[in-house]
Coordinates of N, CA and C in Angstrom, one line a residue:
Chain A
D745 N -10.7 7.4 18.5 CA -9.5 7.5 17.9 C -9.8 7.4 16.4
G746 N -9.2 8.3 15.6 CA -9.5 8.2 14.0 C -8.8 7.1 13.3
G747 N -9.3 6.4 12.3 CA -8.7 5.4 11.8 C -9.7 4.7 10.7
I748 N -9.1 3.5 10.2 CA -9.9 2.8 9.3 C -10.2 1.5 9.9
T749 N -11.4 1.1 9.7 CA -11.9 -0.3 10.2 C -12.3 -1.1 9.1
Q750 N -11.9 -2.3 9.2 CA -12.3 -3.3 8.2 C -12.8 -4.6 8.9
S751 N -13.9 -5.0 8.5 CA -14.5 -6.2 9.2 C -15.2 -7.2 8.1
P752 N -15.0 -8.4 8.2 CA -14.4 -9.1 9.4 C -13.1 -9.4 9.2
K753 N -12.1 -9.7 10.2 CA -10.9 -9.8 10.0 C -10.4 -11.2 9.1
Y754 N -11.3 -12.3 9.4 CA -11.2 -13.4 8.7 C -12.5 -13.8 8.0
L755 N -12.6 -14.4 6.9 CA -13.7 -14.5 6.2 C -13.8 -15.7 5.3
F756 N -14.7 -16.7 5.6 CA -14.7 -17.8 4.7 C -16.0 -17.9 4.1
R757 N -15.8 -18.4 2.8 CA -17.1 -18.6 1.9 C -16.9 -19.6 1.0
K758 N -18.1 -20.2 0.7 CA -18.1 -21.3 -0.3 C -17.8 -20.7 -1.6
E759 N -17.3 -21.5 -2.6 CA -17.1 -21.1 -4.1 C -18.3 -20.7 -4.7
G760 N -18.4 -19.7 -5.3 CA -19.7 -19.3 -6.1 C -20.8 -18.3 -5.3
Q761 N -20.2 -18.0 -4.2 CA -21.0 -17.1 -3.1 C -20.4 -15.7 -3.3
N762 N -21.3 -14.6 -3.4 CA -20.8 -13.3 -3.4 C -20.6 -13.0 -1.9
V763 N -19.5 -12.0 -1.6 CA -19.3 -11.8 -0.3 C -19.0 -10.2 -0.3
T764 N -19.3 -9.5 0.7 CA -19.0 -8.2 0.9 C -18.1 -7.8 2.0
L765 N -16.9 -7.1 1.7 CA -16.0 -6.8 2.8 C -16.4 -5.2 3.1
S766 N -16.3 -5.0 4.3 CA -16.5 -3.6 5.0 C -15.4 -2.8 5.1
C767 N -15.5 -1.5 4.9 CA -14.4 -0.5 5.0 C -15.1 0.7 5.6
E768 N -14.7 1.2 6.8 CA -15.2 2.3 7.3 C -14.0 3.2 7.7
Q769 N -14.1 4.8 7.5 CA -13.1 5.5 8.0 C -13.7 6.7 8.7
N770 N -13.1 7.3 9.7 CA -13.5 8.5 10.3 C -12.4 9.7 10.3
L771 N -11.6 9.4 9.2 CA -10.6 10.4 9.1 C -11.0 11.7 8.3
N772 N -12.2 11.5 7.8 CA -12.8 12.6 6.8 C -12.0 12.8 5.5
H773 N -11.5 11.7 5.2 CA -10.7 11.6 4.0 C -11.6 11.4 2.7
D774 N -11.2 12.1 1.6 CA -12.1 12.2 0.5 C -11.8 10.8 -0.5
A775 N -10.6 10.3 -0.4 CA -10.3 9.3 -1.2 C -10.3 7.8 -0.5
M776 N -10.7 6.8 -1.2 CA -10.7 5.6 -0.7 C -10.2 4.5 -1.7
Y777 N -9.5 3.5 -1.2 CA -8.8 2.5 -2.2 C -9.1 1.0 -1.7
W778 N -9.1 0.1 -2.5 CA -9.2 -1.2 -2.2 C -7.9 -1.8 -3.0
Y779 N -7.2 -2.8 -2.2 CA -6.0 -3.5 -2.6 C -6.2 -4.8 -2.4
R780 N -5.6 -5.7 -3.2 CA -5.5 -7.2 -3.1 C -3.9 -7.4 -2.9
Q781 N -3.7 -8.2 -2.0 CA -2.4 -8.8 -1.6 C -2.5 -10.3 -1.7
D782 N -1.5 -10.9 -2.5 CA -1.3 -12.4 -2.6 C -0.2 -12.5 -1.8
P783 N 0.1 -13.9 -1.4 CA 1.3 -14.2 -0.7 C 2.5 -13.8 -1.3
G784 N 3.4 -13.3 -0.6 CA 4.8 -13.0 -1.2 C 4.7 -11.9 -2.2
Q785 N 3.7 -11.3 -2.4 CA 3.6 -10.3 -3.3 C 3.2 -8.8 -2.6
G786 N 3.4 -7.7 -3.6 CA 3.0 -6.4 -3.1 C 1.4 -6.2 -3.5
L787 N 0.9 -5.0 -3.3 CA -0.4 -4.8 -3.3 C -0.7 -4.3 -4.7
R788 N -2.0 -4.8 -5.0 CA -2.5 -4.3 -6.5 C -4.0 -3.7 -6.3
L789 N -4.1 -2.4 -7.0 CA -5.4 -1.8 -6.8 C -6.5 -2.4 -7.4
I790 N -7.7 -2.5 -6.8 CA -8.9 -3.0 -7.3 C -9.8 -2.0 -7.9
Y791 N -10.0 -1.2 -6.8 CA -10.9 0.1 -7.1 C -10.6 1.2 -6.3
Y792 N -10.9 2.4 -6.8 CA -10.4 3.7 -6.1 C -11.8 4.6 -6.3
S793 N -11.9 5.3 -5.2 CA -13.0 6.3 -5.2 C -12.5 7.7 -4.7
Q794 N -12.8 8.7 -5.5 CA -12.1 10.2 -5.0 C -13.3 10.9 -4.4
I795 N -14.4 10.7 -4.7 CA -15.6 11.3 -3.9 C -16.7 10.5 -3.8
V796 N -17.7 10.9 -3.0 CA -19.1 10.0 -3.0 C -19.7 9.9 -4.3
N797 N -20.2 8.7 -4.6 CA -20.9 8.4 -5.7 C -20.1 8.4 -7.1
D798 N -18.9 8.2 -6.8 CA -17.9 8.2 -7.9 C -16.7 7.2 -7.6
F799 N -16.6 6.3 -8.5 CA -15.4 5.4 -8.4 C -14.8 5.1 -9.6
Q800 N -13.6 4.5 -9.7 CA -12.9 4.0 -11.0 C -12.3 2.6 -10.6
K801 N -12.1 2.0 -11.9 CA -11.5 0.6 -11.8 C -10.1 0.9 -11.6
G802 N -9.4 -0.1 -10.8 CA -8.0 -0.2 -10.8 C -7.4 -1.2 -11.8
D803 N -6.3 -1.8 -11.3 CA -5.7 -2.6 -12.4 C -6.2 -4.1 -12.3
I804 N -7.0 -4.5 -11.4 CA -7.7 -5.7 -11.4 C -9.1 -6.0 -10.9
A805 N -9.9 -5.0 -11.7 CA -11.2 -4.8 -11.1 C -12.1 -6.1 -11.4
E806 N -11.7 -6.8 -12.3 CA -12.8 -7.9 -12.9 C -13.2 -8.8 -11.7
G807 N -14.4 -9.0 -11.7 CA -14.9 -9.9 -10.5 C -15.1 -9.2 -9.3
Y808 N -15.0 -8.0 -9.2 CA -15.3 -7.0 -8.0 C -16.3 -5.9 -8.4
S809 N -16.7 -5.4 -7.3 CA -17.7 -4.4 -7.4 C -17.7 -3.5 -6.1
V810 N -17.9 -2.2 -6.2 CA -17.8 -1.2 -5.1 C -19.0 -0.3 -5.1
S811 N -19.2 0.4 -3.9 CA -20.2 1.4 -3.9 C -19.6 2.5 -2.9
R812 N -19.9 3.8 -3.3 CA -19.5 4.8 -2.2 C -20.8 5.9 -2.1
E813 N -21.7 5.4 -1.3 CA -22.8 6.1 -1.0 C -22.5 7.1 0.1
K814 N -21.6 7.0 0.9 CA -21.2 7.8 2.0 C -19.7 8.1 2.1
K815 N -19.4 9.3 2.6 CA -18.0 9.5 2.6 C -17.2 8.5 3.5
E816 N -17.8 8.0 4.3 CA -17.1 7.3 5.5 C -16.8 5.7 4.9
S817 N -17.7 5.3 4.0 CA -17.9 3.9 3.8 C -17.6 3.4 2.4
F818 N -16.8 2.4 2.0 CA -16.3 2.1 0.7 C -16.5 0.4 0.6
P819 N -17.4 -0.1 0.8 CA -17.6 -1.6 0.7 C -17.1 -2.3 -0.6
L820 N -16.7 -3.4 -0.4 CA -16.1 -4.1 -1.6 C -16.9 -5.4 -1.7
T821 N -17.5 -5.8 -3.0 CA -18.1 -7.0 -3.0 C -17.2 -7.9 -4.0
V822 N -16.9 -9.2 -3.5 CA -16.1 -10.0 -4.2 C -17.3 -11.2 -5.0
T823 N -17.4 -10.9 -6.3 CA -18.4 -11.7 -6.8 C -18.0 -13.0 -7.3
S824 N -18.9 -14.0 -7.5 CA -18.6 -15.1 -8.0 C -17.8 -15.3 -9.4
A825 N -17.7 -14.1 -10.0 CA -17.0 -14.1 -11.3 C -15.5 -13.9 -11.0
Q826 N -15.2 -13.7 -9.7 CA -13.6 -13.5 -9.4 C -13.2 -14.9 -9.4
K827 N -12.1 -15.3 -10.2 CA -11.7 -16.7 -10.4 C -10.7 -17.1 -9.2
N828 N -10.2 -16.2 -8.6 CA -9.1 -16.6 -7.4 C -9.4 -15.7 -6.3
P829 N -10.4 -15.7 -5.7 CA -10.8 -14.7 -4.7 C -10.0 -14.8 -3.3
T830 N -9.4 -16.1 -3.1 CA -8.6 -16.1 -1.9 C -7.5 -15.2 -1.8
A831 N -7.5 -14.3 -1.0 CA -6.3 -13.4 -0.9 C -6.5 -12.5 0.6
F832 N -5.7 -11.6 0.6 CA -5.7 -10.6 1.6 C -6.1 -9.2 1.3
Y833 N -7.2 -8.6 1.7 CA -7.8 -7.3 1.0 C -7.5 -6.3 2.0
L834 N -7.1 -5.2 1.6 CA -6.6 -3.9 2.3 C -7.4 -2.7 1.7
C835 N -7.8 -1.9 2.7 CA -8.6 -0.7 2.4 C -7.7 0.3 2.8
A836 N -7.8 1.4 1.9 CA -6.9 2.5 2.3 C -7.8 3.9 2.1
S837 N -7.2 4.9 2.7 CA -7.9 6.3 2.4 C -6.8 7.4 2.5
S838 N -7.0 8.5 1.9 CA -6.0 9.5 1.8 C -7.0 10.7 1.8
I839 N -6.2 11.9 2.2 CA -6.9 13.2 2.4 C -7.6 13.7 1.0
R840 N -6.7 13.6 -0.2 CA -7.3 13.8 -1.5 C -6.4 13.0 -2.3
S841 N -7.0 12.9 -3.5 CA -6.3 11.9 -4.4 C -5.0 12.4 -5.0
G842 N -5.0 13.9 -5.1 CA -3.9 14.5 -5.7 C -2.9 14.9 -4.5
G843 N -2.1 15.9 -4.9 CA -1.1 16.3 -3.8 C 0.1 15.5 -3.9
H844 N 1.0 15.6 -3.2 CA 2.3 15.3 -3.1 C 2.6 14.3 -2.2
N845 N 2.8 14.5 -1.0 CA 3.0 13.6 0.0 C 2.0 13.2 0.9
N846 N 0.7 13.2 0.3 CA -0.6 12.7 1.2 C -0.5 11.2 1.1
E847 N 0.1 10.7 2.3 CA 0.2 9.2 2.2 C -1.1 8.4 2.4
Q848 N -1.2 7.3 2.0 CA -2.4 6.5 2.2 C -2.4 6.0 3.6
F849 N -3.5 5.9 4.4 CA -3.7 5.3 5.6 C -4.3 4.0 5.4
F850 N -3.9 2.9 5.8 CA -4.5 1.4 5.7 C -5.1 0.9 6.9
G851 N -6.3 0.2 6.5 CA -6.9 -0.5 7.5 C -6.2 -1.9 7.9
P852 N -6.6 -2.6 8.9 CA -6.1 -3.8 9.2 C -6.1 -5.0 8.3
G853 N -7.0 -4.8 7.5 CA -7.2 -6.0 6.3 C -8.2 -7.0 6.7
T854 N -8.6 -7.6 5.6 CA -9.5 -9.0 5.7 C -8.9 -10.0 4.8
R855 N -8.8 -11.0 5.7 CA -8.3 -12.4 4.8 C -9.5 -13.2 4.5
L856 N -9.6 -13.3 3.2 CA -10.8 -14.1 2.7 C -10.1 -15.3 2.2
T857 N -11.0 -16.4 2.5 CA -10.6 -17.9 2.2 C -11.8 -18.3 1.5
V858 N -11.7 -18.8 0.2 CA -12.9 -19.4 -0.5 C -12.6 -20.9 -0.4
L859 N -13.6 -21.6 0.0 CA -13.5 -23.0 0.2 C -13.9 -23.8 -1.0
Chain B
A1392 N 5.2 2.1 -18.6 CA 4.7 1.9 -17.4 C 5.7 2.2 -16.1
Q1393 N 5.1 2.7 -15.1 CA 5.9 2.8 -14.0 C 6.1 1.4 -13.3
K1394 N 7.3 1.4 -12.6 CA 7.5 0.0 -12.1 C 8.4 0.2 -10.9
I1395 N 8.2 -0.7 -9.9 CA 9.0 -0.6 -8.6 C 9.8 -2.0 -8.4
T1396 N 11.0 -2.0 -8.2 CA 11.6 -3.3 -8.0 C 12.5 -3.4 -6.7
Q1397 N 12.1 -4.5 -6.0 CA 12.8 -4.6 -4.8 C 13.4 -5.9 -4.9
T1398 N 14.8 -6.0 -4.9 CA 15.5 -7.3 -5.2 C 15.9 -8.2 -4.2
Q1399 N 15.4 -7.7 -3.1 CA 16.0 -8.7 -1.9 C 14.6 -9.3 -1.2
P1400 N 14.3 -10.5 -1.7 CA 13.3 -11.1 -0.9 C 13.4 -11.1 0.6
G1401 N 14.4 -11.2 1.1 CA 14.6 -11.5 2.5 C 16.0 -10.9 3.1
M1402 N 16.1 -10.3 4.1 CA 17.3 -9.9 4.9 C 17.4 -10.3 6.3
F1403 N 18.6 -10.5 6.8 CA 18.8 -10.5 8.1 C 19.7 -9.4 8.7
V1404 N 19.3 -8.9 9.9 CA 20.2 -8.0 10.4 C 20.4 -8.2 12.0
Q1405 N 21.4 -7.9 12.4 CA 21.7 -8.0 14.0 C 21.1 -7.0 14.6
E1406 N 20.5 -7.2 15.8 CA 19.9 -6.1 16.6 C 20.9 -5.1 16.9
K1407 N 20.4 -3.8 16.7 CA 21.4 -2.6 17.0 C 22.1 -2.1 15.8
E1408 N 22.2 -3.0 14.7 CA 22.9 -2.6 13.6 C 22.0 -1.9 12.5
A1409 N 22.7 -1.3 11.7 CA 21.9 -0.7 10.5 C 21.8 -1.6 9.4
V1410 N 20.5 -1.4 8.6 CA 20.4 -2.4 7.3 C 19.7 -1.3 6.3
T1411 N 20.2 -1.7 5.1 CA 19.6 -0.9 3.9 C 18.9 -1.8 2.9
L1412 N 17.6 -1.4 2.7 CA 16.7 -2.1 1.9 C 16.5 -1.4 0.5
D1413 N 16.8 -2.2 -0.4 CA 16.9 -1.5 -1.8 C 15.6 -1.4 -2.3
C1414 N 15.8 -0.4 -3.3 CA 14.3 0.0 -4.1 C 14.9 0.6 -5.4
T1415 N 14.5 0.3 -6.6 CA 14.9 1.0 -7.6 C 13.4 1.1 -8.6
Y1416 N 13.3 2.2 -9.3 CA 12.0 2.6 -9.9 C 12.3 3.0 -11.3
D1417 N 11.0 2.8 -12.0 CA 11.4 3.3 -13.3 C 10.1 4.0 -13.7
T1418 N 10.3 5.4 -14.1 CA 9.3 6.2 -14.5 C 9.8 7.2 -15.6
S1419 N 8.9 7.7 -16.3 CA 9.2 8.8 -17.3 C 8.7 10.2 -16.7
D1420 N 7.9 10.1 -15.7 CA 7.4 11.5 -15.0 C 8.5 12.2 -14.5
Q1421 N 8.3 13.6 -14.5 CA 9.4 14.4 -13.8 C 9.0 14.8 -12.4
S1422 N 7.8 14.6 -12.1 CA 7.3 14.8 -10.8 C 6.7 13.5 -10.1
Y1423 N 7.4 12.9 -9.2 CA 6.8 11.7 -8.5 C 7.2 11.6 -7.1
G1424 N 6.6 10.7 -6.4 CA 6.9 10.5 -5.1 C 7.0 9.0 -4.6
L1425 N 8.0 8.8 -3.9 CA 8.2 7.5 -3.3 C 7.9 7.3 -2.0
F1426 N 7.3 6.2 -1.5 CA 7.0 5.8 -0.3 C 7.6 4.5 0.1
W1427 N 7.7 4.4 1.6 CA 8.1 3.1 2.2 C 7.0 3.0 3.3
Y1428 N 6.6 1.6 3.2 CA 5.5 1.1 4.1 C 6.2 -0.1 4.9
K1429 N 5.7 -0.3 6.1 CA 6.1 -1.4 6.8 C 4.9 -2.2 7.2
Q1430 N 5.0 -3.7 6.8 CA 3.8 -4.5 7.1 C 4.1 -5.7 8.1
P1431 N 3.7 -5.4 9.3 CA 4.1 -6.5 10.4 C 3.1 -7.8 10.2
S1432 N 3.5 -8.7 10.8 CA 2.6 -10.1 10.6 C 1.2 -10.0 10.8
S1433 N 0.7 -8.9 11.5 CA -0.8 -8.5 11.5 C -1.3 -8.3 10.4
G1434 N -0.6 -7.6 9.3 CA -1.1 -7.3 8.1 C -1.3 -5.9 7.6
E1435 N -1.5 -5.1 8.8 CA -1.8 -3.6 8.5 C -0.5 -3.1 7.8
M1436 N -0.7 -2.1 7.0 CA 0.4 -1.4 6.2 C 0.6 0.0 7.0
I1437 N 2.0 0.1 7.4 CA 2.2 1.4 8.4 C 3.2 2.3 7.4
F1438 N 2.8 3.6 7.3 CA 3.7 4.4 6.4 C 4.8 4.7 7.2
L1439 N 6.1 4.8 6.7 CA 7.3 5.2 7.4 C 7.9 6.4 6.8
I1440 N 7.9 6.5 5.5 CA 8.8 7.8 5.1 C 8.4 8.2 3.6
Y1441 N 8.6 9.3 3.3 CA 8.2 9.7 1.9 C 9.2 10.7 1.2
Q1442 N 9.6 10.5 0.1 CA 10.6 11.2 -0.7 C 9.8 11.9 -2.0
G1443 N 9.9 13.2 -2.2 CA 9.3 13.7 -3.4 C 10.6 14.0 -4.4
S1444 N 10.2 13.7 -5.7 CA 11.3 13.9 -6.8 C 12.1 15.0 -6.7
Y1445 N 11.5 16.1 -6.3 CA 12.1 17.6 -6.2 C 12.7 17.8 -5.0
D1446 N 12.6 17.0 -4.1 CA 13.2 17.3 -2.6 C 14.7 17.0 -2.7
E1447 N 15.5 18.2 -2.2 CA 16.9 18.2 -2.2 C 17.5 17.4 -1.3
Q1448 N 16.9 17.4 -0.3 CA 17.3 16.6 0.9 C 16.9 15.2 1.0
N1449 N 17.6 14.3 1.4 CA 17.1 13.0 1.7 C 16.2 13.0 2.9
A1450 N 15.1 12.2 2.6 CA 14.0 12.2 3.8 C 14.4 11.4 5.0
T1451 N 14.2 12.0 6.3 CA 14.5 11.1 7.4 C 13.3 11.2 8.4
E1452 N 13.0 10.1 9.0 CA 11.9 10.1 10.1 C 12.4 9.1 11.2
G1453 N 12.9 9.8 12.3 CA 13.6 8.9 13.4 C 14.7 8.1 12.9
R1454 N 14.4 6.8 13.1 CA 15.4 6.0 12.8 C 15.6 5.4 11.3
Y1455 N 14.5 5.9 10.5 CA 14.4 5.7 9.1 C 15.1 6.8 8.3
S1456 N 15.7 6.6 7.2 CA 16.2 7.6 6.3 C 16.0 7.0 5.0
L1457 N 15.9 7.8 4.0 CA 15.7 7.4 2.6 C 16.9 7.9 1.8
N1458 N 17.7 7.0 1.3 CA 18.9 7.3 0.5 C 18.5 7.3 -1.1
F1459 N 18.1 8.7 -1.3 CA 17.5 8.9 -2.7 C 18.6 9.3 -3.8
Q1460 N 18.7 8.5 -4.7 CA 19.8 8.7 -5.8 C 19.0 8.8 -7.0
K1461 N 18.7 10.1 -7.5 CA 17.8 10.2 -8.7 C 18.2 9.8 -9.9
A1462 N 19.5 10.0 -10.2 CA 20.3 9.5 -11.5 C 20.4 8.0 -11.6
R1463 N 20.2 7.4 -10.4 CA 20.3 5.9 -10.5 C 18.9 5.4 -10.2
K1464 N 17.8 6.2 -10.1 CA 16.5 5.8 -9.9 C 16.5 4.8 -8.7
S1465 N 17.2 5.3 -7.6 CA 17.0 4.3 -6.5 C 16.5 5.2 -5.2
A1466 N 15.8 4.4 -4.4 CA 15.2 5.0 -3.1 C 15.5 4.0 -2.0
N1467 N 16.5 3.9 -1.6 CA 16.9 2.7 -0.5 C 16.4 3.3 0.9
L1468 N 15.9 2.3 1.6 CA 15.5 2.6 2.9 C 16.7 2.2 3.9
V1469 N 17.0 3.1 4.8 CA 18.0 2.7 5.8 C 17.3 2.8 7.2
I1470 N 17.5 1.8 7.8 CA 17.1 1.5 9.1 C 18.2 1.6 10.0
S1471 N 18.4 2.6 11.0 CA 19.5 2.6 12.0 C 19.1 1.9 13.2
A1472 N 20.0 1.3 13.9 CA 19.8 0.7 15.3 C 18.7 -0.2 15.3
S1473 N 18.8 -1.3 14.4 CA 17.5 -2.1 14.3 C 17.1 -2.7 15.7
Q1474 N 15.7 -2.9 15.8 CA 15.2 -3.3 16.9 C 14.4 -4.6 16.6
L1475 N 14.0 -5.6 17.6 CA 13.4 -6.7 17.2 C 12.0 -6.4 16.7
G1476 N 11.4 -5.3 17.0 CA 10.2 -5.0 16.4 C 10.1 -4.5 15.0
D1477 N 11.4 -4.2 14.4 CA 11.5 -4.1 13.0 C 11.3 -5.1 12.1
S1478 N 11.2 -6.4 12.6 CA 11.0 -7.6 11.8 C 9.7 -7.5 11.1
A1479 N 9.7 -7.4 9.9 CA 8.4 -7.4 9.1 C 8.7 -7.3 7.6
M1480 N 7.6 -7.0 6.9 CA 7.7 -6.9 5.3 C 7.9 -5.4 5.2
Y1481 N 8.6 -5.1 4.2 CA 8.9 -3.7 3.9 C 8.6 -3.4 2.3
F1482 N 7.7 -2.5 2.1 CA 7.2 -2.2 0.5 C 7.6 -0.8 0.2
C1483 N 8.3 -0.7 -0.9 CA 8.6 0.5 -1.4 C 7.5 0.8 -2.5
A1484 N 7.0 1.9 -2.5 CA 5.7 2.3 -3.5 C 6.1 3.6 -4.2
M1485 N 5.4 3.8 -5.3 CA 5.7 5.1 -6.1 C 4.3 5.7 -6.5
R1486 N 4.2 6.9 -6.4 CA 3.0 7.5 -6.8 C 2.9 7.5 -8.4
E1487 N 1.8 7.1 -8.9 CA 1.7 7.2 -10.3 C 0.5 8.2 -10.6
V1488 N 0.7 9.1 -11.4 CA -0.4 9.9 -11.8 C -1.4 9.3 -12.5
W1489 N -2.7 9.4 -12.2 CA -3.6 8.6 -12.9 C -4.9 9.3 -12.9
M1490 N -5.6 9.0 -13.8 CA -7.1 9.7 -13.9 C -6.9 11.3 -13.8
D1491 N -6.0 11.9 -14.5 CA -5.7 13.3 -14.4 C -5.2 13.8 -13.1
S1492 N -5.9 14.3 -12.3 CA -5.3 14.8 -11.1 C -5.1 13.9 -9.9
S1493 N -5.7 12.7 -10.2 CA -5.6 11.7 -9.0 C -4.5 10.8 -9.2
Y1494 N -4.3 10.0 -8.2 CA -2.9 9.1 -8.3 C -3.3 7.9 -7.6
K1495 N -2.4 6.9 -7.9 CA -2.3 5.5 -7.3 C -1.0 5.2 -7.0
L1496 N -0.9 4.3 -6.2 CA 0.4 3.9 -5.6 C 0.8 2.4 -6.5
I1497 N 2.0 2.4 -6.9 CA 2.6 1.1 -7.4 C 3.4 0.6 -6.4
F1498 N 3.3 -0.6 -6.0 CA 4.0 -1.4 -5.0 C 5.2 -2.2 -5.7
G1499 N 6.2 -2.4 -5.0 CA 7.1 -3.4 -5.2 C 6.6 -4.7 -4.5
S1500 N 7.5 -5.8 -4.7 CA 7.0 -7.1 -4.2 C 7.5 -7.3 -2.6
G1501 N 8.3 -6.3 -2.1 CA 8.6 -6.4 -0.7 C 9.8 -7.0 -0.4
T1502 N 10.5 -6.7 0.8 CA 11.6 -7.5 1.4 C 11.0 -7.8 2.8
R1503 N 11.4 -8.9 3.2 CA 11.2 -9.5 4.4 C 12.3 -9.3 5.3
L1504 N 12.3 -8.6 6.4 CA 13.5 -8.2 7.2 C 13.2 -9.0 8.6
L1505 N 14.3 -9.7 8.9 CA 14.3 -10.4 10.2 C 15.4 -9.7 11.1
V1506 N 15.2 -9.3 12.2 CA 16.1 -8.9 13.2 C 16.5 -9.9 14.2
R1507 N 17.7 -10.3 14.2 CA 18.3 -11.3 15.1 C 18.7 -10.7 16.4
P1508 N 18.3 -11.2 17.7 CA 18.9 -10.8 18.8 C 20.2 -11.0 19.2

């Protein structure tokens, strides 16, 4: 079945460590996104990629980094520079970034807890 | 800047009844799109329905319909015949044109819906 996978579902890390969250899609979508969700809040965009080897910062990119070496993969690294990394991270993809009603499809999310 | 407002942090509805979840938006764009997503306790975001700013008809998808009032800048989600499985967080989102031809979604803070048996 086509879809978006994120791993792991739960992740625990010590403060000061970098951690990489995986996101893979087999929908042949061009655009991929990373969002952060804090308790009781909506989603905020971290990074966005429209095509391979290209990505742009979202609203809260500080302390995060991404790569897009393959169309299917868009890993997110949470660096030690991120002040409050504990959150729920959601990856999404869409057919293309433009257009009207091309909704974004979301993965199951990774819950990161920094101890 | 574009903004989405959901003023109902939580709602209760009796099973089999209809419920309306409010969403108002602010934008200066003439062309925009509005989405509703459902987020169960598992965390995944599930797309429910879409309304384009130029669509003359209100969008409908099964038990979901969108009450789009452009002059009031509101896009309320109506769920008919509520089911226990409808208990979840519901997010309204708006497409914002960004980086020329690309776009991003702006999300509201969500409404938690609980369906009572």
